[in-house]
mmCIF file of C-alpha atoms in Angstrom:
data_model
loop_
_atom_site.group_PDB
_atom_site.id
_atom_site.type_symbol
_atom_site.label_atom_id
_atom_site.label_comp_id
_atom_site.label_asym_id
_atom_site.label_seq_id
_atom_site.Cartn_x
_atom_site.Cartn_y
_atom_site.Cartn_z
ATOM 1 C CA UNK A 120 -103.426 149.174 24.046
ATOM 2 C CA UNK A 121 -105.959 146.438 23.698
ATOM 3 C CA UNK A 122 -105.377 144.176 20.721
ATOM 4 C CA UNK A 123 -108.225 144.576 18.283
ATOM 5 C CA UNK A 124 -109.655 141.654 16.357
ATOM 6 C CA UNK A 125 -112.676 141.132 14.159
ATOM 7 C CA UNK A 126 -115.891 142.372 15.751
ATOM 8 C CA UNK A 127 -118.407 139.562 15.418
ATOM 9 C CA UNK A 128 -121.293 141.230 17.230
ATOM 10 C CA UNK A 129 -123.782 142.519 14.696
ATOM 11 C CA UNK A 130 -125.625 145.760 14.584
ATOM 12 C CA UNK A 131 -129.183 145.165 13.447
ATOM 13 C CA UNK A 132 -131.579 147.579 11.819
ATOM 14 C CA UNK A 133 -135.211 146.839 11.016
ATOM 15 C CA UNK A 134 -137.429 149.336 9.226
ATOM 16 C CA UNK A 135 -141.170 148.941 8.585
ATOM 17 C CA UNK A 136 -143.133 150.947 6.053
ATOM 18 C CA UNK A 137 -146.660 151.424 4.804
ATOM 19 C CA UNK A 138 -147.707 152.415 1.323
ATOM 20 C CA UNK A 139 -149.536 155.599 0.340
ATOM 21 C CA UNK A 140 -152.027 153.169 -1.101
ATOM 22 C CA UNK A 141 -151.956 150.364 1.517
ATOM 23 C CA UNK A 142 -154.098 148.018 -0.577
ATOM 24 C CA UNK A 143 -151.705 148.273 -3.444
ATOM 25 C CA UNK A 144 -148.229 148.032 -1.986
ATOM 26 C CA UNK A 145 -147.409 145.059 -4.202
ATOM 27 C CA UNK A 146 -143.672 144.607 -4.458
ATOM 28 C CA UNK A 147 -142.900 147.752 -2.470
ATOM 29 C CA UNK A 148 -139.256 147.889 -1.423
ATOM 30 C CA UNK A 149 -138.387 144.995 -3.712
ATOM 31 C CA UNK A 150 -138.707 147.392 -6.637
ATOM 32 C CA UNK A 151 -135.650 149.250 -5.383
ATOM 33 C CA UNK A 152 -133.107 148.698 -8.139
ATOM 34 C CA UNK A 153 -129.987 146.845 -7.204
ATOM 35 C CA UNK A 154 -127.654 149.707 -8.172
ATOM 36 C CA UNK A 155 -129.337 152.054 -5.671
ATOM 37 C CA UNK A 156 -129.198 149.421 -2.982
ATOM 38 C CA UNK A 157 -125.555 148.668 -3.687
ATOM 39 C CA UNK A 158 -124.204 152.151 -4.356
ATOM 40 C CA UNK A 159 -126.260 154.268 -1.961
ATOM 41 C CA UNK A 160 -127.090 151.974 0.907
ATOM 42 C CA UNK A 161 -124.458 149.246 1.154
ATOM 43 C CA UNK A 162 -121.601 151.541 0.228
ATOM 44 C CA UNK A 163 -122.614 153.924 3.039
ATOM 45 C CA UNK A 164 -122.503 150.969 5.424
ATOM 46 C CA UNK A 165 -119.258 149.713 3.840
ATOM 47 C CA UNK A 166 -120.164 146.216 2.771
ATOM 48 C CA UNK A 167 -120.947 144.337 -0.436
ATOM 49 C CA UNK A 168 -123.162 141.449 -1.606
ATOM 50 C CA UNK A 169 -121.449 138.053 -1.851
ATOM 51 C CA UNK A 170 -124.466 135.905 -2.716
ATOM 52 C CA UNK A 171 -128.246 136.188 -2.795
ATOM 53 C CA UNK A 172 -131.525 134.397 -3.383
ATOM 54 C CA UNK A 173 -135.219 135.306 -3.526
ATOM 55 C CA UNK A 174 -138.644 133.713 -3.428
ATOM 56 C CA UNK A 175 -142.136 135.113 -3.905
ATOM 57 C CA UNK A 176 -142.078 136.777 -0.485
ATOM 58 C CA UNK A 177 -138.692 138.422 -0.071
ATOM 59 C CA UNK A 178 -135.059 138.895 -1.189
ATOM 60 C CA UNK A 179 -132.202 137.569 0.966
ATOM 61 C CA UNK A 180 -128.608 138.757 0.563
ATOM 62 C CA UNK A 181 -125.473 137.420 2.220
ATOM 63 C CA UNK A 182 -123.185 140.418 2.712
ATOM 64 C CA UNK A 183 -119.438 140.665 3.153
ATOM 65 C CA UNK A 184 -120.464 141.601 6.715
ATOM 66 C CA UNK A 185 -123.633 139.609 7.575
ATOM 67 C CA UNK A 186 -127.086 139.875 5.916
ATOM 68 C CA UNK A 187 -129.805 141.930 4.272
ATOM 69 C CA UNK A 188 -133.474 141.000 3.858
ATOM 70 C CA UNK A 189 -135.865 142.987 1.683
ATOM 71 C CA UNK A 190 -139.609 142.391 2.071
ATOM 72 C CA UNK A 191 -142.241 144.562 0.337
ATOM 73 C CA UNK A 192 -142.734 146.729 3.450
ATOM 74 C CA UNK A 193 -139.884 145.683 5.671
ATOM 75 C CA UNK A 194 -136.115 145.788 5.457
ATOM 76 C CA UNK A 195 -133.656 144.153 7.842
ATOM 77 C CA UNK A 196 -129.912 144.792 7.721
ATOM 78 C CA UNK A 197 -127.417 143.129 10.018
ATOM 79 C CA UNK A 198 -123.754 144.006 9.802
ATOM 80 C CA UNK A 199 -120.729 143.145 11.901
ATOM 81 C CA UNK A 200 -117.127 144.355 11.996
ATOM 82 C CA UNK A 201 -116.617 148.128 11.909
ATOM 83 C CA UNK A 202 -119.447 148.791 9.453
ATOM 84 C CA UNK A 203 -121.455 151.990 9.858
ATOM 85 C CA UNK A 204 -124.944 150.576 9.723
ATOM 86 C CA UNK A 205 -126.809 153.685 10.847
ATOM 87 C CA UNK A 206 -125.560 155.535 7.772
ATOM 88 C CA UNK A 207 -127.962 153.414 5.731
ATOM 89 C CA UNK A 208 -131.069 154.925 7.345
ATOM 90 C CA UNK A 209 -131.109 158.217 5.423
ATOM 91 C CA UNK A 210 -130.596 156.721 1.916
ATOM 92 C CA UNK A 211 -133.092 153.941 2.665
ATOM 93 C CA UNK A 212 -135.764 156.403 3.728
ATOM 94 C CA UNK A 213 -135.105 158.498 0.620
ATOM 95 C CA UNK A 214 -135.484 155.494 -1.710
ATOM 96 C CA UNK A 215 -138.556 154.217 0.134
ATOM 97 C CA UNK A 216 -140.180 157.612 -0.162
ATOM 98 C CA UNK A 217 -139.604 157.610 -3.935
ATOM 99 C CA UNK A 218 -141.544 154.319 -4.018
ATOM 100 C CA UNK A 219 -144.458 155.894 -2.110
ATOM 101 C CA UNK A 220 -143.575 154.224 1.174
ATOM 102 C CA UNK A 221 -143.578 155.905 4.587
ATOM 103 C CA UNK A 222 -141.702 154.712 7.645
ATOM 104 C CA UNK A 223 -143.884 153.353 10.456
ATOM 105 C CA UNK A 224 -141.314 151.856 12.777
ATOM 106 C CA UNK A 225 -137.589 151.515 13.203
ATOM 107 C CA UNK A 226 -135.657 149.237 15.498
ATOM 108 C CA UNK A 227 -131.930 149.352 15.966
ATOM 109 C CA UNK A 228 -130.224 146.829 18.227
ATOM 110 C CA UNK A 229 -126.792 145.524 18.972
ATOM 111 C CA UNK A 230 -124.929 143.537 21.580
ATOM 112 C CA UNK A 231 -121.974 144.735 23.602
ATOM 113 C CA UNK A 232 -119.024 145.051 21.259
ATOM 114 C CA UNK A 233 -116.000 142.909 21.998
ATOM 115 C CA UNK A 234 -113.758 145.745 20.734
ATOM 116 C CA UNK A 235 -115.749 148.942 21.386
ATOM 117 C CA UNK A 236 -112.691 151.145 20.862
ATOM 118 C CA UNK A 237 -112.423 150.043 17.216
ATOM 119 C CA UNK A 238 -115.910 151.300 16.281
ATOM 120 C CA UNK A 239 -116.122 154.437 14.145
ATOM 121 C CA UNK A 240 -118.656 157.252 14.684
ATOM 122 C CA UNK A 241 -121.600 157.010 15.243
ATOM 123 C CA UNK A 242 -121.043 153.555 16.687
ATOM 124 C CA UNK A 243 -118.307 154.712 19.064
ATOM 125 C CA UNK A 244 -120.791 155.238 21.910
ATOM 126 C CA UNK A 245 -124.365 154.171 22.561
ATOM 127 C CA UNK A 246 -125.252 157.830 23.145
ATOM 128 C CA UNK A 247 -123.972 158.816 19.695
ATOM 129 C CA UNK A 248 -125.892 155.981 18.079
ATOM 130 C CA UNK A 249 -129.140 157.102 19.680
ATOM 131 C CA UNK A 250 -128.639 160.747 18.684
ATOM 132 C CA UNK A 251 -127.581 159.840 15.130
ATOM 133 C CA UNK A 252 -130.587 157.567 14.674
ATOM 134 C CA UNK A 253 -133.021 160.112 16.125
ATOM 135 C CA UNK A 254 -131.679 162.723 13.716
ATOM 136 C CA UNK A 255 -132.123 160.358 10.762
ATOM 137 C CA UNK A 256 -135.761 159.576 11.532
ATOM 138 C CA UNK A 257 -138.814 161.677 10.635
ATOM 139 C CA UNK A 258 -140.450 163.540 13.523
ATOM 140 C CA UNK A 259 -143.702 161.700 12.850
ATOM 141 C CA UNK A 260 -142.422 158.647 14.715
ATOM 142 C CA UNK A 261 -143.743 159.375 18.176
ATOM 143 C CA UNK A 262 -143.048 156.336 20.352
ATOM 144 C CA UNK A 263 -139.356 156.404 21.010
ATOM 145 C CA UNK A 264 -137.396 154.262 23.369
ATOM 146 C CA UNK A 265 -133.738 153.525 23.833
ATOM 147 C CA UNK A 266 -132.807 151.023 26.457
ATOM 148 C CA UNK A 267 -129.932 149.032 27.809
ATOM 149 C CA UNK A 268 -131.010 145.543 28.729
ATOM 150 C CA UNK A 269 -129.536 143.474 31.553
ATOM 151 C CA UNK A 270 -126.760 140.943 31.025
ATOM 152 C CA UNK A 271 -124.617 143.440 29.147
ATOM 153 C CA UNK A 272 -126.946 143.430 26.147
ATOM 154 C CA UNK A 273 -127.801 146.954 25.100
ATOM 155 C CA UNK A 274 -130.928 147.661 23.141
ATOM 156 C CA UNK A 275 -133.491 145.187 22.013
ATOM 157 C CA UNK A 276 -134.785 143.172 19.133
ATOM 158 C CA UNK A 277 -138.097 141.995 17.785
ATOM 159 C CA UNK A 278 -137.228 138.535 16.566
ATOM 160 C CA UNK A 279 -136.007 135.909 18.945
ATOM 161 C CA UNK A 280 -132.273 135.888 18.873
ATOM 162 C CA UNK A 281 -129.886 133.414 20.255
ATOM 163 C CA UNK A 282 -126.265 134.266 20.849
ATOM 164 C CA UNK A 283 -123.614 131.807 21.758
ATOM 165 C CA UNK A 284 -119.857 131.783 22.098
ATOM 166 C CA UNK A 285 -117.591 128.899 21.354
ATOM 167 C CA UNK A 286 -113.852 128.830 21.049
ATOM 168 C CA UNK A 287 -113.832 125.511 19.247
ATOM 169 C CA UNK A 288 -115.846 126.129 16.120
ATOM 170 C CA UNK A 289 -113.384 123.895 14.367
ATOM 171 C CA UNK A 290 -115.573 122.722 11.554
ATOM 172 C CA UNK A 291 -116.147 126.305 10.499
ATOM 173 C CA UNK A 292 -112.456 126.991 9.897
ATOM 174 C CA UNK A 293 -111.318 126.657 6.329
ATOM 175 C CA UNK A 294 -108.064 124.900 5.605
ATOM 176 C CA UNK A 295 -105.405 127.410 4.566
ATOM 177 C CA UNK A 296 -105.389 127.856 0.793
ATOM 178 C CA UNK A 297 -107.939 125.115 0.247
ATOM 179 C CA UNK A 298 -108.576 126.429 -3.257
ATOM 180 C CA UNK A 299 -112.321 126.191 -2.804
ATOM 181 C CA UNK A 300 -114.691 128.999 -3.661
ATOM 182 C CA UNK A 301 -116.685 130.659 -0.875
ATOM 183 C CA UNK A 302 -119.841 129.058 -2.260
ATOM 184 C CA UNK A 303 -118.437 125.520 -2.240
ATOM 185 C CA UNK A 304 -116.799 125.817 1.178
ATOM 186 C CA UNK A 305 -119.998 127.358 2.573
ATOM 187 C CA UNK A 306 -122.094 124.484 1.296
ATOM 188 C CA UNK A 307 -119.761 121.988 2.938
ATOM 189 C CA UNK A 308 -119.937 123.800 6.265
ATOM 190 C CA UNK A 309 -123.723 123.898 6.147
ATOM 191 C CA UNK A 310 -123.644 120.135 5.746
ATOM 192 C CA UNK A 311 -120.906 119.306 8.293
ATOM 193 C CA UNK A 312 -122.423 121.439 11.055
ATOM 194 C CA UNK A 313 -125.944 120.121 10.561
ATOM 195 C CA UNK A 314 -127.198 123.672 9.971
ATOM 196 C CA UNK A 315 -129.030 122.374 6.921
ATOM 197 C CA UNK A 316 -131.146 120.158 9.180
ATOM 198 C CA UNK A 317 -132.363 122.887 11.546
ATOM 199 C CA UNK A 318 -135.194 123.592 9.129
ATOM 200 C CA UNK A 319 -135.190 121.001 6.318
ATOM 201 C CA UNK A 320 -137.903 122.988 4.526
ATOM 202 C CA UNK A 321 -135.730 126.061 4.119
ATOM 203 C CA UNK A 322 -133.605 126.871 1.129
ATOM 204 C CA UNK A 323 -130.140 127.909 2.254
ATOM 205 C CA UNK A 324 -127.875 130.515 0.720
ATOM 206 C CA UNK A 325 -124.479 130.119 2.351
ATOM 207 C CA UNK A 326 -120.958 131.470 2.061
ATOM 208 C CA UNK A 327 -117.611 130.734 3.745
ATOM 209 C CA UNK A 328 -115.115 133.550 3.965
ATOM 210 C CA UNK A 329 -111.367 133.232 3.494
ATOM 211 C CA UNK A 330 -109.568 132.494 5.818
ATOM 212 C CA UNK A 331 -112.513 132.032 8.183
ATOM 213 C CA UNK A 332 -116.089 133.065 8.885
ATOM 214 C CA UNK A 333 -119.393 131.566 7.823
ATOM 215 C CA UNK A 334 -122.711 133.161 6.885
ATOM 216 C CA UNK A 335 -126.017 131.712 5.826
ATOM 217 C CA UNK A 336 -129.519 132.932 5.058
ATOM 218 C CA UNK A 337 -132.441 130.535 5.068
ATOM 219 C CA UNK A 338 -135.635 131.254 3.152
ATOM 220 C CA UNK A 339 -138.800 129.322 3.921
ATOM 221 C CA UNK A 340 -141.972 130.867 2.521
ATOM 222 C CA UNK A 341 -142.336 134.284 4.137
ATOM 223 C CA UNK A 342 -139.854 133.533 6.928
ATOM 224 C CA UNK A 343 -136.138 134.117 7.030
ATOM 225 C CA UNK A 344 -133.403 132.780 9.246
ATOM 226 C CA UNK A 345 -129.759 133.710 9.396
ATOM 227 C CA UNK A 346 -126.591 132.412 11.032
ATOM 228 C CA UNK A 347 -123.211 134.121 11.244
ATOM 229 C CA UNK A 348 -120.083 132.671 12.769
ATOM 230 C CA UNK A 349 -116.712 134.325 13.233
ATOM 231 C CA UNK A 350 -114.517 131.599 14.706
ATOM 232 C CA UNK A 351 -111.349 133.607 15.420
ATOM 233 C CA UNK A 352 -109.447 132.189 18.344
ATOM 234 C CA UNK A 353 -109.984 134.196 21.499
ATOM 235 C CA UNK A 354 -112.945 136.243 20.272
ATOM 236 C CA UNK A 355 -115.162 133.789 18.459
ATOM 237 C CA UNK A 356 -118.779 134.751 17.980
ATOM 238 C CA UNK A 357 -121.898 133.214 16.522
ATOM 239 C CA UNK A 358 -125.455 134.412 16.124
ATOM 240 C CA UNK A 359 -128.697 132.835 15.053
ATOM 241 C CA UNK A 360 -131.882 134.668 14.165
ATOM 242 C CA UNK A 361 -135.166 133.298 12.952
ATOM 243 C CA UNK A 362 -138.856 134.046 12.777
ATOM 244 C CA UNK A 363 -141.061 131.578 14.591
ATOM 245 C CA UNK A 364 -140.650 129.780 17.876
ATOM 246 C CA UNK A 365 -140.568 126.147 16.647
ATOM 247 C CA UNK A 366 -137.255 126.462 14.844
ATOM 248 C CA UNK A 367 -135.724 128.509 17.611
ATOM 249 C CA UNK A 368 -136.348 125.894 20.289
ATOM 250 C CA UNK A 369 -134.789 123.278 18.034
ATOM 251 C CA UNK A 370 -131.565 125.298 17.856
ATOM 252 C CA UNK A 371 -131.555 125.906 21.594
ATOM 253 C CA UNK A 372 -132.010 122.169 22.088
ATOM 254 C CA UNK A 373 -129.127 121.449 19.733
ATOM 255 C CA UNK A 374 -126.776 123.706 21.668
ATOM 256 C CA UNK A 375 -126.933 122.131 25.106
ATOM 257 C CA UNK A 376 -125.349 118.831 24.039
ATOM 258 C CA UNK A 377 -122.521 120.864 22.472
ATOM 259 C CA UNK A 378 -121.566 122.041 25.943
ATOM 260 C CA UNK A 379 -123.435 125.332 25.770
ATOM 261 C CA UNK A 380 -125.369 126.560 28.762
ATOM 262 C CA UNK A 381 -128.023 129.248 28.770
ATOM 263 C CA UNK A 382 -126.533 131.968 31.002
ATOM 264 C CA UNK A 383 -129.053 134.734 30.741
ATOM 265 C CA UNK A 384 -132.372 135.673 29.281
ATOM 266 C CA UNK A 385 -133.604 139.201 28.795
ATOM 267 C CA UNK A 386 -137.026 140.356 27.728
ATOM 268 C CA UNK A 387 -138.131 143.864 26.937
ATOM 269 C CA UNK A 388 -141.374 145.385 25.745
ATOM 270 C CA UNK A 389 -141.492 148.077 23.081
ATOM 271 C CA UNK A 390 -144.597 150.210 22.572
ATOM 272 C CA UNK A 391 -146.387 149.296 19.359
ATOM 273 C CA UNK A 392 -143.522 147.006 18.363
ATOM 274 C CA UNK A 393 -143.974 143.815 20.364
ATOM 275 C CA UNK A 394 -141.604 141.946 22.620
ATOM 276 C CA UNK A 395 -137.976 141.185 22.286
ATOM 277 C CA UNK A 396 -136.098 138.250 23.726
ATOM 278 C CA UNK A 397 -132.343 137.757 23.999
ATOM 279 C CA UNK A 398 -130.660 134.682 25.333
ATOM 280 C CA UNK A 399 -126.970 134.304 25.889
ATOM 281 C CA UNK A 400 -125.263 130.939 25.746
ATOM 282 C CA UNK A 401 -121.740 130.313 26.963
ATOM 283 C CA UNK A 402 -119.534 127.244 27.066
ATOM 284 C CA UNK A 403 -120.295 125.113 30.099
ATOM 285 C CA UNK A 404 -117.496 125.172 32.654
ATOM 286 C CA UNK A 405 -115.546 121.959 32.669
ATOM 287 C CA UNK B 184 -122.141 133.051 -36.398
ATOM 288 C CA UNK B 185 -125.684 133.457 -35.141
ATOM 289 C CA UNK B 186 -126.666 136.805 -33.653
ATOM 290 C CA UNK B 187 -127.661 135.057 -30.448
ATOM 291 C CA UNK B 188 -124.215 133.674 -29.750
ATOM 292 C CA UNK B 189 -122.447 135.312 -26.830
ATOM 293 C CA UNK B 190 -125.707 136.691 -25.470
ATOM 294 C CA UNK B 191 -128.311 135.765 -22.901
ATOM 295 C CA UNK B 192 -131.462 135.114 -24.934
ATOM 296 C CA UNK B 193 -134.778 136.033 -23.323
ATOM 297 C CA UNK B 194 -137.484 133.466 -24.003
ATOM 298 C CA UNK B 195 -140.982 134.967 -23.909
ATOM 299 C CA UNK B 196 -143.284 132.230 -25.209
ATOM 300 C CA UNK B 197 -143.703 128.498 -24.713
ATOM 301 C CA UNK B 198 -143.194 128.015 -28.457
ATOM 302 C CA UNK B 199 -139.898 129.874 -28.367
ATOM 303 C CA UNK B 200 -138.923 127.808 -25.323
ATOM 304 C CA UNK B 201 -139.598 124.507 -27.078
ATOM 305 C CA UNK B 202 -137.716 125.766 -30.102
ATOM 306 C CA UNK B 203 -134.661 126.587 -27.961
ATOM 307 C CA UNK B 204 -134.794 123.183 -26.257
ATOM 308 C CA UNK B 205 -134.896 121.525 -29.662
ATOM 309 C CA UNK B 206 -131.949 123.600 -30.793
ATOM 310 C CA UNK B 207 -130.031 122.494 -27.685
ATOM 311 C CA UNK B 208 -130.844 118.870 -28.504
ATOM 312 C CA UNK B 209 -129.769 119.174 -32.132
ATOM 313 C CA UNK B 210 -126.509 120.978 -31.486
ATOM 314 C CA UNK B 211 -125.722 118.968 -28.303
ATOM 315 C CA UNK B 212 -124.537 122.247 -26.779
ATOM 316 C CA UNK B 213 -124.656 122.972 -23.072
ATOM 317 C CA UNK B 214 -127.651 125.162 -22.189
ATOM 318 C CA UNK B 215 -127.759 127.366 -19.111
ATOM 319 C CA UNK B 216 -131.278 128.510 -18.270
ATOM 320 C CA UNK B 217 -131.671 131.439 -15.868
ATOM 321 C CA UNK B 218 -135.107 131.347 -14.210
ATOM 322 C CA UNK B 219 -135.629 134.907 -13.137
ATOM 323 C CA UNK B 220 -138.345 137.375 -12.111
ATOM 324 C CA UNK B 221 -138.796 141.094 -12.560
ATOM 325 C CA UNK B 222 -139.310 141.551 -8.810
ATOM 326 C CA UNK B 223 -136.237 139.590 -7.762
ATOM 327 C CA UNK B 224 -133.361 141.780 -6.507
ATOM 328 C CA UNK B 225 -130.814 138.926 -6.458
ATOM 329 C CA UNK B 226 -131.597 138.302 -10.158
ATOM 330 C CA UNK B 227 -130.685 141.906 -10.953
ATOM 331 C CA UNK B 228 -127.495 141.466 -8.935
ATOM 332 C CA UNK B 229 -126.323 138.478 -10.994
ATOM 333 C CA UNK B 230 -127.551 139.630 -14.452
ATOM 334 C CA UNK B 231 -124.403 141.577 -15.479
ATOM 335 C CA UNK B 232 -122.227 138.629 -14.426
ATOM 336 C CA UNK B 233 -124.298 136.222 -16.516
ATOM 337 C CA UNK B 234 -123.992 138.512 -19.559
ATOM 338 C CA UNK B 235 -120.210 138.558 -19.158
ATOM 339 C CA UNK B 236 -120.165 134.774 -18.904
ATOM 340 C CA UNK B 237 -122.264 134.483 -22.076
ATOM 341 C CA UNK B 238 -119.848 136.785 -23.919
ATOM 342 C CA UNK B 239 -116.892 134.616 -22.919
ATOM 343 C CA UNK B 240 -118.578 131.349 -23.873
ATOM 344 C CA UNK B 241 -120.195 131.610 -27.321
ATOM 345 C CA UNK B 242 -120.471 127.811 -27.468
ATOM 346 C CA UNK B 243 -122.871 127.683 -24.547
ATOM 347 C CA UNK B 244 -126.526 128.634 -25.035
ATOM 348 C CA UNK B 245 -127.653 131.066 -22.323
ATOM 349 C CA UNK B 246 -131.408 131.493 -21.893
ATOM 350 C CA UNK B 247 -133.454 133.674 -19.589
ATOM 351 C CA UNK B 248 -136.974 132.683 -18.539
ATOM 352 C CA UNK B 249 -139.239 134.998 -16.520
ATOM 353 C CA UNK B 250 -141.158 132.742 -14.095
ATOM 354 C CA UNK B 251 -144.261 134.948 -14.277
ATOM 355 C CA UNK B 252 -144.214 135.074 -18.050
ATOM 356 C CA UNK B 253 -143.689 131.327 -18.542
ATOM 357 C CA UNK B 254 -145.448 130.011 -15.432
ATOM 358 C CA UNK B 255 -146.025 126.540 -16.841
ATOM 359 C CA UNK B 256 -142.340 126.082 -17.681
ATOM 360 C CA UNK B 257 -141.258 127.271 -14.229
ATOM 361 C CA UNK B 258 -143.749 124.864 -12.667
ATOM 362 C CA UNK B 259 -142.689 121.926 -14.824
ATOM 363 C CA UNK B 260 -139.085 122.566 -13.874
ATOM 364 C CA UNK B 261 -139.990 122.943 -10.184
ATOM 365 C CA UNK B 262 -138.458 126.392 -9.789
ATOM 366 C CA UNK B 263 -139.153 127.768 -6.319
ATOM 367 C CA UNK B 264 -136.402 130.262 -5.646
ATOM 368 C CA UNK B 265 -134.891 132.887 -7.899
ATOM 369 C CA UNK B 266 -132.557 132.959 -9.593
ATOM 370 C CA UNK B 267 -132.341 129.255 -10.408
ATOM 371 C CA UNK B 268 -129.868 128.170 -13.076
ATOM 372 C CA UNK B 269 -130.607 124.880 -14.800
ATOM 373 C CA UNK B 270 -127.871 123.195 -16.797
ATOM 374 C CA UNK B 271 -129.299 121.220 -19.674
ATOM 375 C CA UNK B 272 -127.631 118.831 -22.065
ATOM 376 C CA UNK B 273 -129.561 117.025 -24.770
ATOM 377 C CA UNK B 274 -132.849 117.667 -23.032
ATOM 378 C CA UNK B 275 -131.678 116.460 -19.636
ATOM 379 C CA UNK B 276 -131.058 118.563 -16.532
ATOM 380 C CA UNK B 277 -127.454 117.790 -15.595
ATOM 381 C CA UNK B 278 -126.967 120.351 -12.843
ATOM 382 C CA UNK B 279 -128.644 123.160 -10.949
ATOM 383 C CA UNK B 280 -127.466 126.257 -9.099
ATOM 384 C CA UNK B 281 -129.974 127.994 -6.834
ATOM 385 C CA UNK B 282 -129.225 131.576 -5.899
ATOM 386 C CA UNK B 283 -127.051 134.350 -7.211
ATOM 387 C CA UNK B 284 -123.696 132.727 -6.501
ATOM 388 C CA UNK B 285 -121.029 133.925 -8.889
ATOM 389 C CA UNK B 286 -118.308 131.384 -8.083
ATOM 390 C CA UNK B 287 -120.615 128.393 -8.063
ATOM 391 C CA UNK B 288 -122.211 129.460 -11.329
ATOM 392 C CA UNK B 289 -118.876 129.938 -13.033
ATOM 393 C CA UNK B 290 -117.483 126.642 -11.720
ATOM 394 C CA UNK B 291 -120.555 124.669 -12.730
ATOM 395 C CA UNK B 292 -120.424 126.106 -16.246
ATOM 396 C CA UNK B 293 -116.701 125.293 -16.462
ATOM 397 C CA UNK B 294 -117.334 121.734 -15.278
ATOM 398 C CA UNK B 295 -119.884 121.016 -17.987
ATOM 399 C CA UNK B 296 -118.035 122.837 -20.746
ATOM 400 C CA UNK B 297 -115.009 120.675 -19.924
ATOM 401 C CA UNK B 298 -116.992 117.435 -20.151
ATOM 402 C CA UNK B 299 -118.612 118.586 -23.399
ATOM 403 C CA UNK B 300 -115.296 119.124 -25.146
ATOM 404 C CA UNK B 301 -113.624 116.059 -23.623
#
């Protein structure tokens, strides 16, 4: 009889590929036409594109539920709420194969859901997620590992990810019926919060949802960053992800003065896939 | 009524580009230039929306420039991310929208159409 609210915790899927002709991968996954991406992949997951931007290295999409990044041989999808992210694996592999690309590694991670009972199959249990994912992957992937990390953070991630909770994300709340578009309100929030200054060299694609919720993707050369905030009272959630340590430490440094305290740090090693670090920040006790 | 009205016109050569700029100058019409690329997924996402916008606004000149095809133009106009929409009036850039953002694009067009007819 628990009251269910919006699930902020994202599920995150990262797939890496190599080309049949590795020297000539070129645009790779970026050649996937938008209709296929939208109708086969995003519809299976149950989300849509709200805004997007690209540079010479990759495509970045802000989704109705988080973000999607498409690199020539890598795809990253993050979705929150009750989306069914793992349903995207099969159509993605099918499309990649039609482009002459073969899967080399797959990483699926998520945090502990705030409202686990609201999640549909296969996300209803960790066990079901593992089985569903294993069934979706080709048998050629030999190193397999599923793990539950300490500090209530199941599974792991390759990029450095920072997670923090705040109940007073006031500046990220839109005024009721403010009449602004999601693009305009998003831009304002990027400015007010100082998110635009985390990496001044990055181009930001942002969006503010009605009545609340903020998403941004940053593109800086071949590196992406992404921030998602769901500021609902009582179950607020925010996440930050980026590639590269320099930017990450700057965000961590920016959080402590806001009253955030690093509560836990978890590190896990994945064969042939590098290390994964998770840090959890909570509001400092008054 | 010219055949190009109500459509997004693809510009493939520097000569054609200069010609379009001149036309924009002469007619004093608002020009919206979509800097796009064949490999850019977000550009494919916004393309149908831009076509619809062009249909609704025959008095605005909509151009499409492929940044690989017209590299020098893209460089001159400092285009780094795709799609980038430049709003041009009488040879001057009056506004810019970076990214496939439907609402922002529509609002920016509306803003400049309003000032043009005022």
